[in-house]
Short mmCIF file of C-alpha atoms in Angstrom, two decimals:
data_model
loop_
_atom_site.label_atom_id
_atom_site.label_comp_id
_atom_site.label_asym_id
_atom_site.label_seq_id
_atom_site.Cartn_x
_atom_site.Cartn_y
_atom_site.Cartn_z
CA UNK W 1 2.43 4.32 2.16
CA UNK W 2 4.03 7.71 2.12
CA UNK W 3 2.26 9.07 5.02
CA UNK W 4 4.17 7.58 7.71
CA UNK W 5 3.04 7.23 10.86
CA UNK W 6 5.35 8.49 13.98
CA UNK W 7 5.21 7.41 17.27
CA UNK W 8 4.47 9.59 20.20
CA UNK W 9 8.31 9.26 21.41
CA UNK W 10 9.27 10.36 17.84
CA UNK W 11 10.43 7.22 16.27
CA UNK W 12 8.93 6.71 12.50
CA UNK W 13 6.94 3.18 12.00
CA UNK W 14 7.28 1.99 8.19
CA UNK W 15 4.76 -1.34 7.19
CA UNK W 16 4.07 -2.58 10.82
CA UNK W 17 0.91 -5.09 11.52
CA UNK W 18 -1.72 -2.97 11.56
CA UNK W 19 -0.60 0.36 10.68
CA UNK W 20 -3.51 0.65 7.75
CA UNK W 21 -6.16 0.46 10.21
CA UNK W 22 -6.68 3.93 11.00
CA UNK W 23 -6.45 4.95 7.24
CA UNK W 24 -8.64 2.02 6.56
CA UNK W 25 -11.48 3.14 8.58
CA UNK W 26 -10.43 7.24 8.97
CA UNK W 27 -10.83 6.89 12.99
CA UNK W 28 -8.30 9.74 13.38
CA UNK W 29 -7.93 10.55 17.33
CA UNK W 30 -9.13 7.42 18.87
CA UNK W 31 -5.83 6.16 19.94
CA UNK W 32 -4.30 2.91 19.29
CA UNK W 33 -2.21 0.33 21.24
CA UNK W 34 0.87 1.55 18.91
CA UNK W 35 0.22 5.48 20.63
CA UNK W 36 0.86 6.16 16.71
CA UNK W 37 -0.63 9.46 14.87
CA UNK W 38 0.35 11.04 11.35
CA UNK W 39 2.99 13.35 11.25
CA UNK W 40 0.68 15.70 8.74
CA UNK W 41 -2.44 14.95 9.72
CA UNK W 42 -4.37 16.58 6.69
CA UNK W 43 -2.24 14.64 4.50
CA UNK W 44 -3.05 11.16 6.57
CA UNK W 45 -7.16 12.40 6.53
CA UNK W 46 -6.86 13.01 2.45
CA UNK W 47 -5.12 9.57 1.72
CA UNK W 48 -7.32 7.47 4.33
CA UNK W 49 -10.62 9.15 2.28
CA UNK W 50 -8.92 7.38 -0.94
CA UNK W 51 -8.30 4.22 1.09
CA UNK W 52 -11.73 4.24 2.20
CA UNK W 53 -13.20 5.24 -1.26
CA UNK W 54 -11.27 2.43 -2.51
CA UNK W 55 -12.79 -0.21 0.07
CA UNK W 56 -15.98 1.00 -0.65
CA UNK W 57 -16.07 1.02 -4.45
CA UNK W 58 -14.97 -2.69 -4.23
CA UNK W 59 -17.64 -3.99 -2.37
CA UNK W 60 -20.22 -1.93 -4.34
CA UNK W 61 -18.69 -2.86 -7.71
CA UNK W 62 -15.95 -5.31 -7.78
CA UNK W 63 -13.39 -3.45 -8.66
CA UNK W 64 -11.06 -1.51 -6.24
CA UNK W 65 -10.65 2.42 -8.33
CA UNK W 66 -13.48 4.74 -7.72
CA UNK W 67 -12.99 7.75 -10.56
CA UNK W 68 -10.81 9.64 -8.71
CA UNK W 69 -8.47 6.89 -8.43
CA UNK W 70 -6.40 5.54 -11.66
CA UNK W 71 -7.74 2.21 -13.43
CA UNK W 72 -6.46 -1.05 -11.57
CA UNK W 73 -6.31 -3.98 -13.44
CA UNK W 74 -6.54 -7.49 -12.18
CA UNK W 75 -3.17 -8.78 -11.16
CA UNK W 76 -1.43 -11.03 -13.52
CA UNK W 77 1.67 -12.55 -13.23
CA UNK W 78 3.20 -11.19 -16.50
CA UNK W 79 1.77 -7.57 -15.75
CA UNK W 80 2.20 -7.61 -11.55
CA UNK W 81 0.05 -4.16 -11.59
CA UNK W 82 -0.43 -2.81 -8.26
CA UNK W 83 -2.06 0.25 -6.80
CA UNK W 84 0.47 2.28 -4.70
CA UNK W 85 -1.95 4.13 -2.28
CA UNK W 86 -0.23 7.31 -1.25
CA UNK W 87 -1.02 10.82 -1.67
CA UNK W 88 -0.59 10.55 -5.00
CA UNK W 89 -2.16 7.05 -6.09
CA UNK W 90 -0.57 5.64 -9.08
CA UNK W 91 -0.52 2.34 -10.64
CA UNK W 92 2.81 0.72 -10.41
CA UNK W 93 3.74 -2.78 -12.58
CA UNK W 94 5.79 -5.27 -11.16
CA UNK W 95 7.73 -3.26 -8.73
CA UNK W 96 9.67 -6.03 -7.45
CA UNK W 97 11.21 -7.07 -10.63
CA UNK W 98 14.69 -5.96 -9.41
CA UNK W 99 14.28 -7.42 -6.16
CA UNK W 100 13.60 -10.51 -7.78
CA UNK W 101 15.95 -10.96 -10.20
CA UNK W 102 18.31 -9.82 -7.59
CA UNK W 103 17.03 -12.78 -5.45
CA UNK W 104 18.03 -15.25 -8.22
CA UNK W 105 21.21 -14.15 -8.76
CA UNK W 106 24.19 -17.04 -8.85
CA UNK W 107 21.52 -19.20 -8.81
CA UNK W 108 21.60 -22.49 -11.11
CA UNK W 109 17.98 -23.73 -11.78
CA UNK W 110 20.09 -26.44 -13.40
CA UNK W 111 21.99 -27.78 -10.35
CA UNK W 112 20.81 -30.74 -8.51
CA UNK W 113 20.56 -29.85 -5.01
#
């Protein structure tokens, strides 16, 4: 997520447990156990209606991409497509294809451990 949440002391969070909740649900202001809040909060409102648009178009439909989302198609593990929710939502294939070749390498599958 590109909206990054900052805590009240000024420190940025990145992926910590629980940080999609208030996008998930768009309860801006409530206050959290983190003391978290968007550092642009019109950007944070915009992308949590997509989140929630998203949620909601699932459990009406089965599929995750309301219209003014792009077209998500199941994930495969030749294609890896993901949905990269941020303030511009795009679909992104395998994007951990470097990572995980980089994870393999010097690695021998034919070496008997």
């Amino acid at each position: 997520m590109a909206v990054h949440l900052r805590l009240r002391a000024g420190r940025a969070l990145r992926a910590t447990h629980s940080s999609d909740v208030q996008f998930t649900f768009g309860n801006w202001g409530q206050g959290d156990f983190t003391g978290a809040a968007p550092a642009d909060l019109p950007t944070a409102k915009a992308l949590s209606a997509k989140m929630v648009d998203s949620f909601a178009a699932f459990a009406q439909h089965g599929t995750p991409a309301p219209r003014a989302l792009p077209d998500w198609p199941a994930f495969t593990p030749r294609d890896r497509a993901c949905l990269s929710l941020d303030v511009e939502p795009r679909l992104v294939r395998d994007r951990l294809a470097d990572a995980r070749r980089e994870a393999w390498d010097g690695v021998d599958p034919f070496a008997v451990c």
